[in-house]
CSV table of C-alpha atoms in Angstrom, one decimal:
chain,number,residue,atom,x,y,z
K,626,UNK,CA,10.6,-90.4,54.1
K,627,UNK,CA,8.7,-93.0,52.1
K,628,UNK,CA,10.3,-93.3,48.7
K,629,UNK,CA,7.1,-94.7,47.1
K,630,UNK,CA,4.4,-92.4,48.4
K,631,UNK,CA,4.3,-89.5,50.8
K,632,UNK,CA,1.1,-87.5,51.3
K,633,UNK,CA,2.8,-84.2,51.8
K,634,UNK,CA,5.1,-84.6,48.9
K,635,UNK,CA,2.3,-85.9,46.7
K,636,UNK,CA,0.1,-82.9,47.5
K,637,UNK,CA,2.9,-80.5,46.5
K,638,UNK,CA,3.6,-82.4,43.3
K,639,UNK,CA,-0.2,-82.5,42.4
K,640,UNK,CA,-0.5,-78.8,43.0
K,641,UNK,CA,2.5,-78.2,40.8
K,642,UNK,CA,1.1,-80.5,38.1
K,643,UNK,CA,-2.3,-78.7,38.3
K,644,UNK,CA,-0.6,-75.3,37.9
K,645,UNK,CA,1.4,-76.6,34.9
K,646,UNK,CA,-1.8,-78.1,33.4
K,647,UNK,CA,-3.5,-74.7,33.6
K,648,UNK,CA,-0.5,-73.0,32.0
K,649,UNK,CA,-0.1,-75.5,29.2
K,650,UNK,CA,-3.6,-76.4,28.3
K,651,UNK,CA,-6.1,-74.6,30.6
K,652,UNK,CA,-7.1,-72.1,28.0
K,653,UNK,CA,-7.4,-74.7,25.3
K,654,UNK,CA,-9.8,-76.7,27.4
K,655,UNK,CA,-11.9,-73.6,28.3
K,656,UNK,CA,-12.1,-72.4,24.7
K,657,UNK,CA,-13.2,-75.8,23.4
K,658,UNK,CA,-15.7,-76.0,26.2
K,659,UNK,CA,-17.3,-72.9,24.7
K,660,UNK,CA,-18.1,-74.9,21.5
K,661,UNK,CA,-21.9,-74.4,21.9
K,662,UNK,CA,-21.3,-70.6,21.8
K,663,UNK,CA,-19.2,-70.9,18.6
K,664,UNK,CA,-21.8,-73.2,17.0
K,665,UNK,CA,-24.6,-70.8,17.8
K,666,UNK,CA,-22.7,-67.7,16.5
K,667,UNK,CA,-21.6,-69.5,13.3
K,668,UNK,CA,-25.1,-70.8,12.6
K,669,UNK,CA,-26.6,-67.4,13.0
K,670,UNK,CA,-24.0,-65.8,10.8
K,671,UNK,CA,-24.6,-68.2,8.0
K,672,UNK,CA,-28.3,-67.7,8.5
K,673,UNK,CA,-28.0,-64.0,8.1
K,674,UNK,CA,-25.9,-64.4,4.9
K,675,UNK,CA,-28.0,-67.0,3.1
K,676,UNK,CA,-31.6,-66.6,4.4
K,677,UNK,CA,-31.3,-63.0,5.7
K,678,UNK,CA,-32.8,-63.6,9.2
K,679,UNK,CA,-31.9,-65.4,12.4
K,680,UNK,CA,-32.9,-69.0,12.8
K,681,UNK,CA,-33.4,-71.4,15.8
K,682,UNK,CA,-30.4,-73.5,16.3
K,683,UNK,CA,-31.5,-77.2,16.7
K,684,UNK,CA,-30.5,-79.1,19.8
K,685,UNK,CA,-28.8,-81.8,17.7
K,686,UNK,CA,-26.3,-79.3,16.4
K,687,UNK,CA,-25.3,-78.5,20.0
K,688,UNK,CA,-25.0,-82.2,20.8
K,689,UNK,CA,-22.6,-82.5,17.9
K,690,UNK,CA,-20.7,-79.5,19.3
K,691,UNK,CA,-20.4,-81.4,22.7
K,692,UNK,CA,-18.9,-84.4,20.9
K,693,UNK,CA,-16.5,-82.3,18.8
K,694,UNK,CA,-15.4,-80.4,21.8
K,695,UNK,CA,-14.8,-83.5,23.9
K,696,UNK,CA,-12.8,-85.1,21.1
K,697,UNK,CA,-10.5,-82.1,20.7
K,698,UNK,CA,-9.9,-81.9,24.4
K,699,UNK,CA,-9.1,-85.7,24.6
K,700,UNK,CA,-6.7,-85.4,21.7
K,701,UNK,CA,-5.0,-82.1,22.6
K,702,UNK,CA,-4.7,-82.1,26.4
K,703,UNK,CA,-2.3,-85.0,26.8
K,704,UNK,CA,0.0,-83.6,24.1
K,705,UNK,CA,0.1,-80.1,25.5
K,706,UNK,CA,0.5,-81.2,29.1
K,707,UNK,CA,2.7,-84.3,28.9
K,708,UNK,CA,4.0,-84.4,25.3
K,709,UNK,CA,7.1,-82.5,26.2
K,710,UNK,CA,8.3,-85.3,28.5
K,711,UNK,CA,9.9,-87.0,25.5
K,712,UNK,CA,12.0,-83.9,24.9
K,713,UNK,CA,15.5,-83.9,26.3
K,714,UNK,CA,15.3,-80.7,28.3
K,715,UNK,CA,11.7,-80.8,29.6
K,716,UNK,CA,11.8,-84.5,30.2
K,717,UNK,CA,15.1,-84.3,32.2
K,718,UNK,CA,13.7,-81.6,34.3
K,719,UNK,CA,10.5,-83.6,34.9
K,720,UNK,CA,12.5,-86.7,36.0
K,721,UNK,CA,14.4,-84.5,38.5
K,722,UNK,CA,11.3,-83.3,40.2
K,723,UNK,CA,11.1,-84.4,43.9
K,724,UNK,CA,8.3,-87.0,43.5
K,725,UNK,CA,8.3,-90.7,43.1
K,726,UNK,CA,7.1,-92.6,40.1
K,727,UNK,CA,3.9,-93.6,42.0
K,728,UNK,CA,3.1,-89.9,42.8
K,729,UNK,CA,3.7,-88.8,39.2
K,730,UNK,CA,1.6,-91.6,37.9
K,731,UNK,CA,-1.3,-90.9,40.3
K,732,UNK,CA,-1.2,-87.2,39.5
K,733,UNK,CA,-1.3,-87.9,35.8
K,734,UNK,CA,-4.4,-90.2,36.2
K,735,UNK,CA,-6.2,-87.8,38.5
K,736,UNK,CA,-5.7,-84.8,36.2
K,737,UNK,CA,-6.7,-86.6,33.0
K,738,UNK,CA,-9.5,-88.7,34.4
K,739,UNK,CA,-11.0,-86.4,37.1
K,740,UNK,CA,-9.9,-82.8,36.9
K,741,UNK,CA,-10.0,-82.2,33.1
K,742,UNK,CA,-13.4,-83.8,32.5
K,743,UNK,CA,-14.9,-81.9,35.5
K,744,UNK,CA,-13.6,-78.6,34.3
K,745,UNK,CA,-14.7,-79.3,30.7
K,746,UNK,CA,-18.2,-80.5,31.7
K,747,UNK,CA,-18.9,-77.6,34.0
K,748,UNK,CA,-17.8,-75.0,31.5
K,749,UNK,CA,-19.6,-76.5,28.5
K,750,UNK,CA,-22.8,-77.1,30.5
K,751,UNK,CA,-22.6,-73.5,31.7
K,752,UNK,CA,-22.2,-72.1,28.2
K,753,UNK,CA,-25.0,-74.4,26.9
K,754,UNK,CA,-27.3,-73.4,29.7
K,755,UNK,CA,-26.5,-69.7,29.4
K,756,UNK,CA,-27.4,-69.7,25.7
K,757,UNK,CA,-30.7,-71.3,26.4
K,758,UNK,CA,-31.5,-68.6,29.0
K,759,UNK,CA,-30.3,-65.6,27.0
K,760,UNK,CA,-31.7,-66.7,23.6
K,761,UNK,CA,-34.8,-68.8,24.3
K,762,UNK,CA,-36.3,-68.1,20.8
K,763,UNK,CA,-33.1,-68.8,18.9
K,764,UNK,CA,-31.7,-71.6,20.9
K,765,UNK,CA,-34.0,-74.6,20.9
K,766,UNK,CA,-33.1,-76.0,24.3
K,767,UNK,CA,-30.2,-76.9,26.6
K,768,UNK,CA,-28.5,-79.9,24.9
K,769,UNK,CA,-27.0,-81.7,27.9
K,770,UNK,CA,-30.4,-82.9,29.5
K,771,UNK,CA,-31.5,-84.0,26.0
K,772,UNK,CA,-28.4,-86.0,25.4
K,773,UNK,CA,-28.6,-87.6,28.8
K,774,UNK,CA,-32.3,-88.4,28.4
K,775,UNK,CA,-31.5,-90.0,25.1
K,776,UNK,CA,-28.9,-92.3,26.6
K,777,UNK,CA,-31.2,-93.2,29.5
K,778,UNK,CA,-33.9,-94.1,27.0
K,779,UNK,CA,-31.6,-96.2,25.0
K,780,UNK,CA,-30.4,-98.1,28.1
K,781,UNK,CA,-34.1,-98.4,29.1
K,782,UNK,CA,-35.0,-100.0,25.7
K,783,UNK,CA,-32.2,-102.5,26.2
K,784,UNK,CA,-33.5,-103.3,29.6
K,785,UNK,CA,-37.0,-103.8,28.1
K,786,UNK,CA,-35.5,-106.3,25.7
K,787,UNK,CA,-34.2,-108.3,28.7
K,788,UNK,CA,-30.6,-107.0,28.5
K,789,UNK,CA,-29.8,-105.5,31.9
K,790,UNK,CA,-26.4,-103.8,31.9
K,791,UNK,CA,-24.4,-103.6,35.1
K,792,UNK,CA,-23.2,-100.1,34.2
K,793,UNK,CA,-25.3,-97.0,33.6
K,794,UNK,CA,-24.9,-94.5,30.8
K,795,UNK,CA,-23.2,-91.8,32.9
K,796,UNK,CA,-20.5,-94.1,34.2
K,797,UNK,CA,-20.1,-95.6,30.7
K,798,UNK,CA,-19.5,-92.1,29.3
K,799,UNK,CA,-16.9,-91.4,32.0
K,800,UNK,CA,-15.1,-94.7,31.4
K,801,UNK,CA,-15.1,-93.9,27.7
K,802,UNK,CA,-13.5,-90.5,28.4
K,803,UNK,CA,-10.9,-92.2,30.7
K,804,UNK,CA,-10.0,-94.9,28.2
K,805,UNK,CA,-9.6,-92.5,25.3
K,806,UNK,CA,-7.6,-89.8,27.2
K,807,UNK,CA,-5.4,-92.4,28.9
K,808,UNK,CA,-4.6,-93.9,25.5
K,809,UNK,CA,-3.5,-90.6,24.0
K,810,UNK,CA,-1.6,-89.8,27.2
K,811,UNK,CA,0.3,-93.0,26.7
K,812,UNK,CA,0.9,-92.1,23.0
K,813,UNK,CA,2.1,-88.6,24.1
K,814,UNK,CA,4.7,-89.9,26.5
K,815,UNK,CA,5.7,-92.8,24.2
K,816,UNK,CA,6.2,-91.3,20.8
K,817,UNK,CA,8.6,-88.5,20.3
K,818,UNK,CA,7.0,-86.9,17.2
K,819,UNK,CA,3.6,-87.0,15.5
K,820,UNK,CA,2.0,-88.2,18.8
K,821,UNK,CA,-1.7,-87.9,17.7
K,822,UNK,CA,-1.0,-89.3,14.2
K,823,UNK,CA,0.8,-92.3,15.6
K,824,UNK,CA,-1.8,-92.8,18.2
K,825,UNK,CA,-4.5,-93.0,15.5
K,826,UNK,CA,-2.4,-95.4,13.5
K,827,UNK,CA,-2.1,-97.7,16.6
K,828,UNK,CA,-5.9,-97.5,17.1
K,829,UNK,CA,-6.4,-98.5,13.4
K,830,UNK,CA,-4.0,-101.4,13.7
K,831,UNK,CA,-5.7,-102.6,16.9
K,832,UNK,CA,-9.1,-102.2,15.4
K,833,UNK,CA,-8.1,-104.3,12.4
K,834,UNK,CA,-6.6,-106.9,14.7
K,835,UNK,CA,-9.7,-107.1,16.9
K,836,UNK,CA,-11.9,-107.3,13.8
K,837,UNK,CA,-10.0,-110.2,12.3
K,838,UNK,CA,-9.9,-112.0,15.6
K,839,UNK,CA,-13.6,-111.5,16.1
K,840,UNK,CA,-14.3,-112.8,12.6
K,841,UNK,CA,-12.2,-115.9,13.3
K,842,UNK,CA,-14.0,-116.5,16.6
K,843,UNK,CA,-17.4,-115.9,15.0
K,844,UNK,CA,-16.6,-118.3,12.3
K,845,UNK,CA,-15.6,-121.0,14.8
K,846,UNK,CA,-18.8,-120.3,16.8
K,847,UNK,CA,-20.9,-120.8,13.7
K,848,UNK,CA,-19.3,-124.2,13.1
K,849,UNK,CA,-19.9,-125.1,16.8
K,850,UNK,CA,-23.5,-123.9,16.5
K,851,UNK,CA,-24.0,-126.2,13.5
K,852,UNK,CA,-22.7,-129.1,15.4
K,853,UNK,CA,-25.1,-128.3,18.3
K,854,UNK,CA,-28.3,-128.2,16.2
K,855,UNK,CA,-30.9,-130.3,17.8
K,856,UNK,CA,-29.5,-129.9,21.3
K,857,UNK,CA,-31.4,-128.1,24.0
K,858,UNK,CA,-29.5,-124.8,24.6
K,859,UNK,CA,-30.7,-122.4,27.2
K,860,UNK,CA,-30.5,-118.9,25.7
K,861,UNK,CA,-32.8,-117.1,28.1
K,862,UNK,CA,-32.6,-113.3,28.3
K,863,UNK,CA,-31.1,-113.6,31.8
K,864,UNK,CA,-28.4,-115.9,30.6
K,865,UNK,CA,-27.6,-113.6,27.6
K,866,UNK,CA,-27.5,-110.6,29.9
K,867,UNK,CA,-25.2,-112.3,32.4
K,868,UNK,CA,-22.6,-113.3,29.8
K,869,UNK,CA,-22.8,-110.0,28.0
K,870,UNK,CA,-22.1,-108.2,31.3
K,871,UNK,CA,-19.2,-110.6,32.0
K,872,UNK,CA,-17.8,-109.9,28.6
K,873,UNK,CA,-18.1,-106.1,29.0
K,874,UNK,CA,-16.6,-106.1,32.4
K,875,UNK,CA,-13.7,-108.3,31.1
K,876,UNK,CA,-13.1,-105.7,28.3
K,877,UNK,CA,-13.0,-102.8,30.8
K,878,UNK,CA,-10.6,-104.6,33.1
K,879,UNK,CA,-8.3,-105.6,30.2
K,880,UNK,CA,-8.4,-102.2,28.6
K,881,UNK,CA,-7.6,-100.2,31.8
K,882,UNK,CA,-5.0,-102.7,32.9
K,883,UNK,CA,-3.1,-102.3,29.6
K,884,UNK,CA,-3.5,-98.5,29.6
K,885,UNK,CA,-2.5,-97.9,33.2
K,886,UNK,CA,0.2,-100.5,33.0
K,887,UNK,CA,1.6,-99.0,29.9
K,888,UNK,CA,1.7,-95.5,31.4
K,889,UNK,CA,3.3,-96.8,34.5
K,890,UNK,CA,6.0,-98.7,32.6
K,891,UNK,CA,6.7,-95.7,30.3
K,892,UNK,CA,7.2,-93.4,33.3
K,893,UNK,CA,9.5,-96.0,34.9
K,894,UNK,CA,11.6,-96.4,31.7
K,895,UNK,CA,11.6,-92.8,30.6
K,896,UNK,CA,15.2,-91.7,30.4
K,897,UNK,CA,17.2,-89.0,28.7
């Protein structure tokens, strides 16, 4: 039997991991995916208390509910599903499971980056759409098409300014989900306590470091630009778009290389 990857063995482990995900965090994901319902009910309750009649819930409030729900799922799912791997008993049992490091790593990535966002999106879109059908006079409209339309319009405006992005808004949203949930997955299996808190502290430290580095680079660029005054520099929209896309692609590759590599190494070095 292949000690690195075996299809049958991987299928069994993935099935086990999915079952465990449902037991550990399935209800949390579904409850948070019903955030439009909670937002609608709370808004109407406050309306009855303060203005003594029902009101129409604006679409922007539901868009905020989407964002809040997504944030909670990204923060909570990794901790509930994989946070116990740093515990002596649960971590030792997980290490003894009949699956290779590659299979456990792939299962972790598939669940966090494919299964969870799919379940969350289907559930929250269903609750959003159901409210718009059942309460057409109190629920302004389904928020998901409005949010997607706004993103498409924003990307269209960038294109109108000559900045053509190599990636669309929907793939960009999915990649944002993946990068964030993979980061907190790494924090969940790396830190033994206060996993979310330490994760946020790391993000703050990285943000400060990137900001300082960017300021330093920008300062040197200003000096270079002063030295280049009077020279013929081609800054056509096509050239700006090309280098911007190169920069964004480089950031994506670097970010996912570090995150996936970090998770891989942590799984490899996890011992009790």
